[in-house]
Amino acid sequence: MSFVAITSAALLLTACGSGDPDGTDASGVAAKSDEVPTTDVVSAVRKDDAAAKLLPAGTTGLTVAVSVGGTPPGTTYLADGTTLTGQDVDFTKAVARVLGIRLKIEQASFEAILPALDSGKYDFGASNFGVTDERRKTIDFVTYVNDGQGFATRKDSKLAKITDLKQLCGLNVATGAGTTFEATLEAGKHVCSDAGKKAYRVQTYAEPSAIWSSLQQGRSDIVMSTINGLRYAVAHQQGLKFLNEYHRLDVGFAFKKGTKLAPAFQAAVNRLLSDGSYDRILKKWGTTGSAIKESRISPPELKD
Protein backbone atom coordinates (compact mmCIF):
# COMPACT_ATOMS: atom_id res chain seq x y z
CA MET A 1 0.00 0.00 0.00
CA SER A 2 1.35 3.44 -0.89
CA PHE A 3 1.77 6.27 1.59
CA VAL A 4 -0.98 8.22 -0.10
CA ALA A 5 -3.39 5.32 0.24
CA ILE A 6 -3.54 5.63 4.02
CA THR A 7 -6.86 7.39 4.28
CA SER A 8 -8.96 7.49 7.39
CA ALA A 9 -12.53 8.56 7.87
CA ALA A 10 -11.45 9.59 11.30
CA LEU A 11 -9.29 12.27 9.77
CA LEU A 12 -12.42 14.16 8.87
CA LEU A 13 -14.06 13.68 12.21
CA THR A 14 -13.23 14.88 15.63
CA ALA A 15 -11.44 13.16 18.40
CA CYS A 16 -9.83 10.69 21.01
CA GLY A 17 -7.15 8.35 22.14
CA SER A 18 -6.09 4.82 22.84
CA GLY A 19 -2.84 3.37 24.06
CA ASP A 20 0.05 5.44 25.40
CA PRO A 21 -1.14 9.05 25.37
CA ASP A 22 2.29 10.52 24.66
CA GLY A 23 4.16 7.82 22.76
CA THR A 24 4.15 6.36 19.31
CA ASP A 25 2.85 2.95 20.34
CA ALA A 26 -0.04 1.83 18.17
CA SER A 27 -0.81 -1.44 19.92
CA GLY A 28 -4.35 -0.30 20.61
CA VAL A 29 -5.20 -0.31 16.91
CA ALA A 30 -7.49 -3.11 15.81
CA ALA A 31 -5.39 -4.91 13.23
CA LYS A 32 -1.84 -4.94 11.92
CA SER A 33 -3.00 -5.56 8.39
CA ASP A 34 -5.02 -3.70 5.80
CA GLU A 35 -8.05 -5.92 6.30
CA VAL A 36 -11.19 -4.40 7.76
CA PRO A 37 -12.35 -6.16 10.96
CA THR A 38 -15.49 -8.17 10.25
CA THR A 39 -16.43 -9.56 13.68
CA ASP A 40 -20.18 -9.36 14.23
CA VAL A 41 -20.67 -7.40 17.45
CA VAL A 42 -24.19 -6.15 16.75
CA SER A 43 -26.58 -8.99 15.93
CA ALA A 44 -26.60 -10.30 19.53
CA VAL A 45 -27.83 -6.94 20.87
CA ARG A 46 -31.41 -7.16 22.13
CA LYS A 47 -34.17 -4.59 22.48
CA ASP A 48 -34.52 -2.88 25.84
CA ASP A 49 -38.14 -1.96 26.46
CA ALA A 50 -37.32 0.67 29.09
CA ALA A 51 -35.04 2.53 26.68
CA ALA A 52 -37.48 2.14 23.78
CA LYS A 53 -40.28 3.72 25.82
CA LEU A 54 -38.26 6.93 25.97
CA LEU A 55 -38.59 7.44 22.22
CA PRO A 56 -41.13 10.01 21.01
CA ALA A 57 -44.49 8.35 20.39
CA GLY A 58 -44.75 6.74 16.97
CA THR A 59 -41.00 6.55 16.30
CA THR A 60 -40.36 3.36 14.32
CA GLY A 61 -37.40 4.36 12.15
CA LEU A 62 -34.73 7.04 11.86
CA THR A 63 -32.35 8.34 9.20
CA VAL A 64 -28.70 8.75 10.13
CA ALA A 65 -26.02 10.55 8.15
CA VAL A 66 -22.46 9.21 8.11
CA SER A 67 -19.28 10.40 6.45
CA VAL A 68 -17.26 7.76 4.62
CA GLY A 69 -13.51 8.27 4.53
CA GLY A 70 -11.48 5.15 3.89
CA THR A 71 -10.07 3.00 6.69
CA PRO A 72 -10.91 1.83 10.21
CA PRO A 73 -11.80 2.77 12.83
CA GLY A 74 -13.69 5.37 10.82
CA THR A 75 -16.52 4.54 8.47
CA THR A 76 -15.42 2.58 5.42
CA TYR A 77 -16.56 -0.28 3.16
CA LEU A 78 -16.23 -4.02 3.45
CA ALA A 79 -14.59 -5.94 0.62
CA ASP A 80 -17.84 -5.91 -1.37
CA GLY A 81 -17.43 -2.17 -1.85
CA THR A 82 -21.00 -1.40 -0.79
CA THR A 83 -21.49 -2.48 2.83
CA LEU A 84 -20.58 0.23 5.32
CA THR A 85 -18.64 -0.63 8.45
CA GLY A 86 -16.68 1.12 11.18
CA GLN A 87 -16.91 1.96 14.85
CA ASP A 88 -19.59 4.63 14.37
CA VAL A 89 -21.65 2.28 12.20
CA ASP A 90 -21.49 -0.49 14.80
CA PHE A 91 -22.54 1.84 17.61
CA THR A 92 -25.36 3.26 15.52
CA LYS A 93 -26.72 -0.17 14.58
CA ALA A 94 -26.38 -1.42 18.16
CA VAL A 95 -28.34 1.53 19.53
CA ALA A 96 -31.04 0.99 16.91
CA ARG A 97 -31.37 -2.63 18.03
CA VAL A 98 -31.67 -1.60 21.67
CA LEU A 99 -34.43 0.83 20.73
CA GLY A 100 -36.12 -1.58 18.31
CA ILE A 101 -36.19 0.86 15.39
CA ARG A 102 -35.39 0.63 11.69
CA LEU A 103 -32.32 2.49 10.55
CA LYS A 104 -31.73 4.20 7.20
CA ILE A 105 -28.07 5.08 6.69
CA GLU A 106 -27.25 7.88 4.24
CA GLN A 107 -23.80 9.07 3.23
CA ALA A 108 -22.87 12.75 3.35
CA SER A 109 -19.74 14.85 3.48
CA PHE A 110 -18.59 15.48 7.04
CA GLU A 111 -18.96 19.24 6.90
CA ALA A 112 -22.53 18.98 5.51
CA ILE A 113 -24.04 16.79 8.22
CA LEU A 114 -24.41 19.14 11.19
CA PRO A 115 -25.97 22.00 9.19
CA ALA A 116 -28.48 19.54 7.69
CA LEU A 117 -29.80 18.36 11.06
CA ASP A 118 -31.83 21.49 11.74
CA SER A 119 -33.66 21.15 8.42
CA GLY A 120 -34.74 17.62 9.29
CA LYS A 121 -32.94 16.07 6.35
CA TYR A 122 -31.38 13.60 8.81
CA ASP A 123 -32.61 12.61 12.25
CA PHE A 124 -29.07 12.40 13.58
CA GLY A 125 -25.44 12.19 12.56
CA ALA A 126 -22.85 9.57 13.53
CA SER A 127 -19.37 10.53 12.32
CA ASN A 128 -17.17 10.84 15.39
CA PHE A 129 -18.50 14.31 16.14
CA GLY A 130 -16.56 15.91 18.99
CA VAL A 131 -18.58 17.71 21.64
CA THR A 132 -17.42 21.32 21.82
CA ASP A 133 -18.98 24.30 23.57
CA GLU A 134 -19.31 26.07 20.22
CA ARG A 135 -21.19 23.16 18.66
CA ARG A 136 -23.43 22.79 21.70
CA LYS A 137 -24.94 26.19 20.89
CA THR A 138 -26.78 24.68 17.92
CA ILE A 139 -26.45 20.89 18.29
CA ASP A 140 -27.46 18.35 20.95
CA PHE A 141 -25.18 15.37 21.57
CA VAL A 142 -25.43 11.95 23.19
CA THR A 143 -21.94 10.71 24.02
CA TYR A 144 -20.70 7.20 23.28
CA VAL A 145 -16.88 7.37 23.19
CA ASN A 146 -14.06 9.73 24.14
CA ASP A 147 -11.59 10.70 21.44
CA GLY A 148 -9.25 13.63 20.98
CA GLN A 149 -7.11 15.86 18.83
CA GLY A 150 -3.58 14.74 18.08
CA PHE A 151 -0.64 15.20 15.75
CA ALA A 152 1.39 12.99 13.43
CA THR A 153 4.19 13.61 10.99
CA ARG A 154 6.90 11.88 8.96
CA LYS A 155 9.41 9.76 10.82
CA ASP A 156 12.26 11.87 9.50
CA SER A 157 10.77 15.03 11.00
CA LYS A 158 12.43 16.66 13.99
CA LEU A 159 9.05 17.60 15.41
CA ALA A 160 8.31 16.16 18.84
CA LYS A 161 5.43 16.37 21.30
CA ILE A 162 3.18 19.36 20.55
CA THR A 163 1.99 20.96 23.78
CA ASP A 164 1.63 24.54 22.55
CA LEU A 165 0.47 25.80 19.15
CA LYS A 166 3.47 28.14 19.15
CA GLN A 167 5.51 25.05 18.28
CA LEU A 168 3.72 25.10 14.90
CA CYS A 169 4.72 28.67 14.01
CA GLY A 170 6.09 28.88 10.48
CA LEU A 171 4.88 25.37 9.58
CA ASN A 172 2.22 24.07 7.19
CA VAL A 173 -0.44 22.11 9.10
CA ALA A 174 -2.77 19.77 7.19
CA THR A 175 -6.20 18.88 8.52
CA GLY A 176 -9.79 18.10 7.49
CA ALA A 177 -12.22 20.78 6.39
CA GLY A 178 -15.05 21.63 8.76
CA THR A 179 -13.47 19.82 11.72
CA THR A 180 -12.66 20.78 15.29
CA PHE A 181 -9.02 20.62 14.22
CA GLU A 182 -9.52 23.43 11.72
CA ALA A 183 -11.41 25.45 14.33
CA THR A 184 -8.70 24.93 16.95
CA LEU A 185 -5.93 25.88 14.57
CA GLU A 186 -7.68 28.98 13.23
CA ALA A 187 -8.56 30.18 16.73
CA GLY A 188 -4.98 29.72 17.89
CA LYS A 189 -3.19 31.45 15.02
CA HIS A 190 -2.67 34.59 17.05
CA VAL A 191 -0.19 32.85 19.37
CA CYS A 192 2.48 33.16 16.70
CA SER A 193 2.02 36.87 16.03
CA ASP A 194 1.71 37.46 19.77
CA ALA A 195 5.14 35.86 20.15
CA GLY A 196 6.58 37.79 17.21
CA LYS A 197 6.82 34.66 15.08
CA LYS A 198 5.63 33.75 11.59
CA ALA A 199 2.12 32.31 11.65
CA TYR A 200 1.54 28.68 10.78
CA ARG A 201 -0.52 27.95 7.68
CA VAL A 202 -3.69 25.85 7.99
CA GLN A 203 -4.19 23.62 4.95
CA THR A 204 -7.66 22.07 4.83
CA TYR A 205 -8.70 19.16 2.66
CA ALA A 206 -12.05 17.51 2.02
CA GLU A 207 -10.43 14.17 1.14
CA PRO A 208 -8.21 12.30 3.64
CA SER A 209 -5.95 11.02 0.86
CA ALA A 210 -5.08 14.62 0.01
CA ILE A 211 -3.97 15.22 3.60
CA TRP A 212 -1.45 12.39 3.50
CA SER A 213 -0.35 13.27 -0.01
CA SER A 214 0.47 16.80 1.12
CA LEU A 215 2.58 15.39 3.95
CA GLN A 216 4.35 12.86 1.71
CA GLN A 217 5.19 15.45 -0.89
CA GLY A 218 6.46 17.96 1.64
CA ARG A 219 3.70 20.51 1.12
CA SER A 220 2.67 19.97 4.74
CA ASP A 221 4.87 19.53 7.77
CA ILE A 222 2.41 17.98 10.20
CA VAL A 223 -1.13 16.55 10.37
CA MET A 224 -3.71 17.31 13.06
CA SER A 225 -6.55 14.82 13.37
CA THR A 226 -8.23 12.23 15.59
CA ILE A 227 -5.96 10.22 17.82
CA ASN A 228 -7.55 6.91 16.83
CA GLY A 229 -7.25 7.71 13.14
CA LEU A 230 -3.64 8.84 13.45
CA ARG A 231 -2.66 5.76 15.43
CA TYR A 232 -4.22 3.56 12.76
CA ALA A 233 -2.25 5.33 10.05
CA VAL A 234 1.00 4.96 11.99
CA ALA A 235 0.32 1.26 12.60
CA HIS A 236 -0.37 0.54 8.94
CA GLN A 237 2.13 2.68 7.10
CA GLN A 238 5.88 3.02 7.29
CA GLY A 239 7.32 6.49 7.39
CA LEU A 240 4.87 7.97 9.89
CA LYS A 241 5.14 8.74 13.59
CA PHE A 242 2.44 9.66 16.08
CA LEU A 243 3.47 12.66 18.13
CA ASN A 244 0.98 13.00 20.96
CA GLU A 245 -2.55 13.64 22.13
CA TYR A 246 -3.28 17.35 22.24
CA HIS A 247 -6.85 17.78 23.48
CA ARG A 248 -9.44 15.17 24.39
CA LEU A 249 -13.09 15.49 23.45
CA ASP A 250 -16.19 13.47 24.13
CA VAL A 251 -17.73 12.11 20.94
CA GLY A 252 -21.46 11.79 20.46
CA PHE A 253 -24.41 11.21 18.18
CA ALA A 254 -25.43 14.63 16.87
CA PHE A 255 -29.03 15.93 16.80
CA LYS A 256 -30.74 19.21 16.11
CA LYS A 257 -31.04 21.42 19.17
CA GLY A 258 -33.94 20.51 21.43
CA THR A 259 -34.30 16.94 20.14
CA LYS A 260 -36.67 14.58 21.93
CA LEU A 261 -34.52 11.62 20.92
CA ALA A 262 -31.63 12.26 23.32
CA PRO A 263 -32.98 10.49 26.45
CA ALA A 264 -33.67 7.29 24.50
CA PHE A 265 -30.24 7.29 22.87
CA GLN A 266 -28.56 7.94 26.20
CA ALA A 267 -30.42 5.01 27.75
CA ALA A 268 -29.50 2.82 24.78
CA VAL A 269 -25.77 3.59 25.05
CA ASN A 270 -25.88 2.93 28.79
CA ARG A 271 -27.60 -0.38 28.07
CA LEU A 272 -24.72 -1.33 25.74
CA LEU A 273 -22.29 -0.39 28.49
CA SER A 274 -24.02 -2.62 31.01
CA ASP A 275 -24.55 -5.74 28.88
CA GLY A 276 -21.02 -6.03 27.48
CA SER A 277 -21.85 -5.02 23.90
CA TYR A 278 -20.00 -1.74 24.32
CA ASP A 279 -16.71 -3.42 25.21
CA ARG A 280 -17.05 -5.84 22.29
CA ILE A 281 -17.41 -2.96 19.82
CA LEU A 282 -14.34 -1.15 21.14
CA LYS A 283 -12.26 -4.33 21.17
CA LYS A 284 -13.21 -5.01 17.55
CA TRP A 285 -11.89 -1.63 16.47
CA GLY A 286 -8.93 -1.53 18.85
CA THR A 287 -10.14 1.61 20.59
CA THR A 288 -10.55 0.46 24.20
CA GLY A 289 -8.72 3.60 25.30
CA SER A 290 -11.75 5.57 24.12
CA ALA A 291 -14.20 3.95 26.57
CA ILE A 292 -16.54 6.09 28.65
CA LYS A 293 -18.19 5.11 31.94
CA GLU A 294 -21.62 6.47 31.10
CA SER A 295 -23.38 8.32 28.31
CA ARG A 296 -24.21 11.99 28.81
CA ILE A 297 -26.37 14.50 26.99
CA SER A 298 -24.47 17.53 25.68
CA PRO A 299 -21.84 17.69 28.42
CA PRO A 300 -19.52 20.70 28.60
CA GLU A 301 -16.41 20.50 26.45
CA LEU A 302 -13.56 18.70 28.17
CA LYS A 303 -10.84 21.06 29.36
CA ASP A 304 -7.18 20.14 29.62
PDB file of N, CA, C and O in Angstrom, residues 145-185:
ATOM      1  N   VAL A 145     -18.303   7.654  22.994  1.00  0.00           N
ATOM      2  CA  VAL A 145     -16.878   7.371  23.193  1.00  0.00           C
ATOM      3  C   VAL A 145     -16.172   8.673  23.550  1.00  0.00           C
ATOM      4  O   VAL A 145     -16.767   9.758  23.507  1.00  0.00           O
ATOM      5  N   ASN A 146     -14.904   8.562  23.890  1.00  0.00           N
ATOM      6  CA  ASN A 146     -14.060   9.726  24.144  1.00  0.00           C
ATOM      7  C   ASN A 146     -12.887   9.643  23.183  1.00  0.00           C
ATOM      8  O   ASN A 146     -12.195   8.631  23.120  1.00  0.00           O
ATOM      9  N   ASP A 147     -12.685  10.683  22.399  1.00  0.00           N
ATOM     10  CA  ASP A 147     -11.586  10.703  21.439  1.00  0.00           C
ATOM     11  C   ASP A 147     -10.847  12.019  21.645  1.00  0.00           C
ATOM     12  O   ASP A 147     -11.090  12.713  22.625  1.00  0.00           O
ATOM     13  N   GLY A 148      -9.952  12.386  20.750  1.00  0.00           N
ATOM     14  CA  GLY A 148      -9.250  13.630  20.980  1.00  0.00           C
ATOM     15  C   GLY A 148      -8.434  14.080  19.795  1.00  0.00           C
ATOM     16  O   GLY A 148      -8.238  13.356  18.832  1.00  0.00           O
ATOM     17  N   GLN A 149      -7.947  15.287  19.867  1.00  0.00           N
ATOM     18  CA  GLN A 149      -7.110  15.859  18.828  1.00  0.00           C
ATOM     19  C   GLN A 149      -5.662  15.445  19.047  1.00  0.00           C
ATOM     20  O   GLN A 149      -5.177  15.419  20.170  1.00  0.00           O
ATOM     21  N   GLY A 150      -4.977  15.138  17.970  1.00  0.00           N
ATOM     22  CA  GLY A 150      -3.581  14.740  18.076  1.00  0.00           C
ATOM     23  C   GLY A 150      -2.803  15.155  16.848  1.00  0.00           C
ATOM     24  O   GLY A 150      -3.353  15.738  15.901  1.00  0.00           O
ATOM     25  N   PHE A 151      -1.525  14.836  16.857  1.00  0.00           N
ATOM     26  CA  PHE A 151      -0.639  15.204  15.751  1.00  0.00           C
ATOM     27  C   PHE A 151       0.174  14.000  15.287  1.00  0.00           C
ATOM     28  O   PHE A 151       0.521  13.121  16.077  1.00  0.00           O
ATOM     29  N   ALA A 152       0.487  13.988  14.004  1.00  0.00           N
ATOM     30  CA  ALA A 152       1.387  12.986  13.429  1.00  0.00           C
ATOM     31  C   ALA A 152       2.200  13.658  12.342  1.00  0.00           C
ATOM     32  O   ALA A 152       1.809  14.703  11.791  1.00  0.00           O
ATOM     33  N   THR A 153       3.336  13.054  12.017  1.00  0.00           N
ATOM     34  CA  THR A 153       4.190  13.611  10.986  1.00  0.00           C
ATOM     35  C   THR A 153       5.041  12.501  10.381  1.00  0.00           C
ATOM     36  O   THR A 153       4.836  11.320  10.682  1.00  0.00           O
ATOM     37  N   ARG A 154       5.992  12.864   9.533  1.00  0.00           N
ATOM     38  CA  ARG A 154       6.898  11.880   8.956  1.00  0.00           C
ATOM     39  C   ARG A 154       7.942  11.465   9.987  1.00  0.00           C
ATOM     40  O   ARG A 154       8.315  12.245  10.875  1.00  0.00           O
ATOM     41  N   LYS A 155       8.421  10.251   9.870  1.00  0.00           N
ATOM     42  CA  LYS A 155       9.409   9.755  10.823  1.00  0.00           C
ATOM     43  C   LYS A 155      10.711  10.555  10.772  1.00  0.00           C
ATOM     44  O   LYS A 155      11.426  10.639  11.765  1.00  0.00           O
ATOM     45  N   ASP A 156      11.018  11.120   9.610  1.00  0.00           N
ATOM     46  CA  ASP A 156      12.264  11.872   9.496  1.00  0.00           C
ATOM     47  C   ASP A 156      12.146  13.307  10.008  1.00  0.00           C
ATOM     48  O   ASP A 156      13.108  14.070   9.985  1.00  0.00           O
ATOM     49  N   SER A 157      10.973  13.681  10.480  1.00  0.00           N
ATOM     50  CA  SER A 157      10.767  15.031  11.000  1.00  0.00           C
ATOM     51  C   SER A 157      11.396  15.183  12.384  1.00  0.00           C
ATOM     52  O   SER A 157      11.428  14.247  13.184  1.00  0.00           O
ATOM     53  N   LYS A 158      11.866  16.367  12.676  1.00  0.00           N
ATOM     54  CA  LYS A 158      12.433  16.663  13.993  1.00  0.00           C
ATOM     55  C   LYS A 158      11.373  17.104  14.983  1.00  0.00           C
ATOM     56  O   LYS A 158      11.672  17.351  16.163  1.00  0.00           O
ATOM     57  N   LEU A 159      10.138  17.206  14.520  1.00  0.00           N
ATOM     58  CA  LEU A 159       9.046  17.603  15.411  1.00  0.00           C
ATOM     59  C   LEU A 159       8.850  16.563  16.502  1.00  0.00           C
ATOM     60  O   LEU A 159       8.963  15.361  16.270  1.00  0.00           O
ATOM     61  N   ALA A 160       8.551  17.045  17.703  1.00  0.00           N
ATOM     62  CA  ALA A 160       8.306  16.158  18.837  1.00  0.00           C
ATOM     63  C   ALA A 160       6.938  16.489  19.421  1.00  0.00           C
ATOM     64  O   ALA A 160       6.077  17.041  18.726  1.00  0.00           O
ATOM     65  N   LYS A 161       6.727  16.161  20.649  1.00  0.00           N
ATOM     66  CA  LYS A 161       5.435  16.374  21.301  1.00  0.00           C
ATOM     67  C   LYS A 161       4.981  17.827  21.184  1.00  0.00           C
ATOM     68  O   LYS A 161       5.730  18.746  21.511  1.00  0.00           O
ATOM     69  N   ILE A 162       3.735  18.012  20.709  1.00  0.00           N
ATOM     70  CA  ILE A 162       3.176  19.355  20.554  1.00  0.00           C
ATOM     71  C   ILE A 162       2.297  19.666  21.762  1.00  0.00           C
ATOM     72  O   ILE A 162       1.230  19.081  21.941  1.00  0.00           O
ATOM     73  N   THR A 163       2.753  20.569  22.593  1.00  0.00           N
ATOM     74  CA  THR A 163       1.989  20.956  23.783  1.00  0.00           C
ATOM     75  C   THR A 163       1.474  22.389  23.693  1.00  0.00           C
ATOM     76  O   THR A 163       0.630  22.796  24.476  1.00  0.00           O
ATOM     77  N   ASP A 164       1.994  23.132  22.723  1.00  0.00           N
ATOM     78  CA  ASP A 164       1.629  24.540  22.550  1.00  0.00           C
ATOM     79  C   ASP A 164       1.613  24.826  21.057  1.00  0.00           C
ATOM     80  O   ASP A 164       2.541  24.445  20.338  1.00  0.00           O
ATOM     81  N   LEU A 165       0.571  25.514  20.587  1.00  0.00           N
ATOM     82  CA  LEU A 165       0.468  25.801  19.154  1.00  0.00           C
ATOM     83  C   LEU A 165       1.611  26.680  18.672  1.00  0.00           C
ATOM     84  O   LEU A 165       1.876  26.741  17.463  1.00  0.00           O
ATOM     85  N   LYS A 166       2.312  27.349  19.572  1.00  0.00           N
ATOM     86  CA  LYS A 166       3.474  28.144  19.153  1.00  0.00           C
ATOM     87  C   LYS A 166       4.562  27.264  18.534  1.00  0.00           C
ATOM     88  O   LYS A 166       5.392  27.741  17.768  1.00  0.00           O
ATOM     89  N   GLN A 167       4.535  25.971  18.872  1.00  0.00           N
ATOM     90  CA  GLN A 167       5.507  25.052  18.276  1.00  0.00           C
ATOM     91  C   GLN A 167       5.256  24.850  16.783  1.00  0.00           C
ATOM     92  O   GLN A 167       6.114  24.326  16.073  1.00  0.00           O
ATOM     93  N   LEU A 168       4.068  25.246  16.309  1.00  0.00           N
ATOM     94  CA  LEU A 168       3.716  25.099  14.896  1.00  0.00           C
ATOM     95  C   LEU A 168       4.053  26.332  14.072  1.00  0.00           C
ATOM     96  O   LEU A 168       3.927  26.303  12.840  1.00  0.00           O
ATOM     97  N   CYS A 169       4.468  27.411  14.709  1.00  0.00           N
ATOM     98  CA  CYS A 169       4.717  28.671  14.008  1.00  0.00           C
ATOM     99  C   CYS A 169       5.672  28.458  12.831  1.00  0.00           C
ATOM    100  O   CYS A 169       6.714  27.809  12.967  1.00  0.00           O
ATOM    101  N   GLY A 170       5.286  28.992  11.685  1.00  0.00           N
ATOM    102  CA  GLY A 170       6.091  28.877  10.481  1.00  0.00           C
ATOM    103  C   GLY A 170       5.893  27.590   9.707  1.00  0.00           C
ATOM    104  O   GLY A 170       6.466  27.418   8.629  1.00  0.00           O
ATOM    105  N   LEU A 171       5.077  26.666  10.224  1.00  0.00           N
ATOM    106  CA  LEU A 171       4.879  25.369   9.580  1.00  0.00           C
ATOM    107  C   LEU A 171       3.566  25.331   8.794  1.00  0.00           C
ATOM    108  O   LEU A 171       2.668  26.155   8.996  1.00  0.00           O
ATOM    109  N   ASN A 172       3.461  24.340   7.911  1.00  0.00           N
ATOM    110  CA  ASN A 172       2.219  24.065   7.192  1.00  0.00           C
ATOM    111  C   ASN A 172       1.522  22.895   7.885  1.00  0.00           C
ATOM    112  O   ASN A 172       2.098  21.808   7.994  1.00  0.00           O
ATOM    113  N   VAL A 173       0.290  23.116   8.333  1.00  0.00           N
ATOM    114  CA  VAL A 173      -0.442  22.111   9.096  1.00  0.00           C
ATOM    115  C   VAL A 173      -1.638  21.627   8.284  1.00  0.00           C
ATOM    116  O   VAL A 173      -2.522  22.419   7.932  1.00  0.00           O
ATOM    117  N   ALA A 174      -1.680  20.344   7.976  1.00  0.00           N
ATOM    118  CA  ALA A 174      -2.770  19.767   7.187  1.00  0.00           C
ATOM    119  C   ALA A 174      -3.842  19.192   8.095  1.00  0.00           C
ATOM    120  O   ALA A 174      -3.538  18.554   9.109  1.00  0.00           O
ATOM    121  N   THR A 175      -5.101  19.417   7.729  1.00  0.00           N
ATOM    122  CA  THR A 175      -6.202  18.882   8.519  1.00  0.00           C
ATOM    123  C   THR A 175      -7.465  18.814   7.670  1.00  0.00           C
ATOM    124  O   THR A 175      -7.481  19.255   6.518  1.00  0.00           O
ATOM    125  N   GLY A 176      -8.537  18.245   8.220  1.00  0.00           N
ATOM    126  CA  GLY A 176      -9.790  18.097   7.494  1.00  0.00           C
ATOM    127  C   GLY A 176     -10.645  19.339   7.541  1.00  0.00           C
ATOM    128  O   GLY A 176     -10.696  20.047   8.553  1.00  0.00           O
ATOM    129  N   ALA A 177     -11.349  19.614   6.462  1.00  0.00           N
ATOM    130  CA  ALA A 177     -12.222  20.779   6.386  1.00  0.00           C
ATOM    131  C   ALA A 177     -13.454  20.595   7.254  1.00  0.00           C
ATOM    132  O   ALA A 177     -14.036  19.517   7.314  1.00  0.00           O
ATOM    133  N   GLY A 178     -13.838  21.656   7.954  1.00  0.00           N
ATOM    134  CA  GLY A 178     -15.051  21.632   8.762  1.00  0.00           C
ATOM    135  C   GLY A 178     -14.931  20.876  10.058  1.00  0.00           C
ATOM    136  O   GLY A 178     -15.938  20.529  10.668  1.00  0.00           O
ATOM    137  N   THR A 179     -13.704  20.619  10.519  1.00  0.00           N
ATOM    138  CA  THR A 179     -13.475  19.817  11.721  1.00  0.00           C
ATOM    139  C   THR A 179     -13.129  20.685  12.920  1.00  0.00           C
ATOM    140  O   THR A 179     -12.858  21.883  12.804  1.00  0.00           O
ATOM    141  N   THR A 180     -13.107  20.062  14.102  1.00  0.00           N
ATOM    142  CA  THR A 180     -12.662  20.779  15.293  1.00  0.00           C
ATOM    143  C   THR A 180     -11.187  21.129  15.187  1.00  0.00           C
ATOM    144  O   THR A 180     -10.717  22.089  15.798  1.00  0.00           O
ATOM    145  N   PHE A 181     -10.445  20.341  14.399  1.00  0.00           N
ATOM    146  CA  PHE A 181      -9.024  20.619  14.220  1.00  0.00           C
ATOM    147  C   PHE A 181      -8.839  21.964  13.514  1.00  0.00           C
ATOM    148  O   PHE A 181      -8.033  22.796  13.920  1.00  0.00           O
ATOM    149  N   GLU A 182      -9.590  22.160  12.441  1.00  0.00           N
ATOM    150  CA  GLU A 182      -9.520  23.428  11.724  1.00  0.00           C
ATOM    151  C   GLU A 182      -9.902  24.579  12.643  1.00  0.00           C
ATOM    152  O   GLU A 182      -9.224  25.624  12.671  1.00  0.00           O
ATOM    153  N   ALA A 183     -10.963  24.396  13.421  1.00  0.00           N
ATOM    154  CA  ALA A 183     -11.415  25.455  14.332  1.00  0.00           C
ATOM    155  C   ALA A 183     -10.355  25.777  15.381  1.00  0.00           C
ATOM    156  O   ALA A 183     -10.095  26.946  15.686  1.00  0.00           O
ATOM    157  N   THR A 184      -9.746  24.724  15.943  1.00  0.00           N
ATOM    158  CA  THR A 184      -8.705  24.927  16.954  1.00  0.00           C
ATOM    159  C   THR A 184      -7.515  25.673  16.380  1.00  0.00           C
ATOM    160  O   THR A 184      -6.988  26.616  16.991  1.00  0.00           O
ATOM    161  N   LEU A 185      -7.087  25.261  15.190  1.00  0.00           N
ATOM    162  CA  LEU A 185      -5.932  25.883  14.567  1.00  0.00           C
ATOM    163  C   LEU A 185      -6.199  27.339  14.191  1.00  0.00           C
ATOM    164  O   LEU A 185      -5.359  28.220  14.410  1.00  0.00           O
TER     165      LEU A 185
END
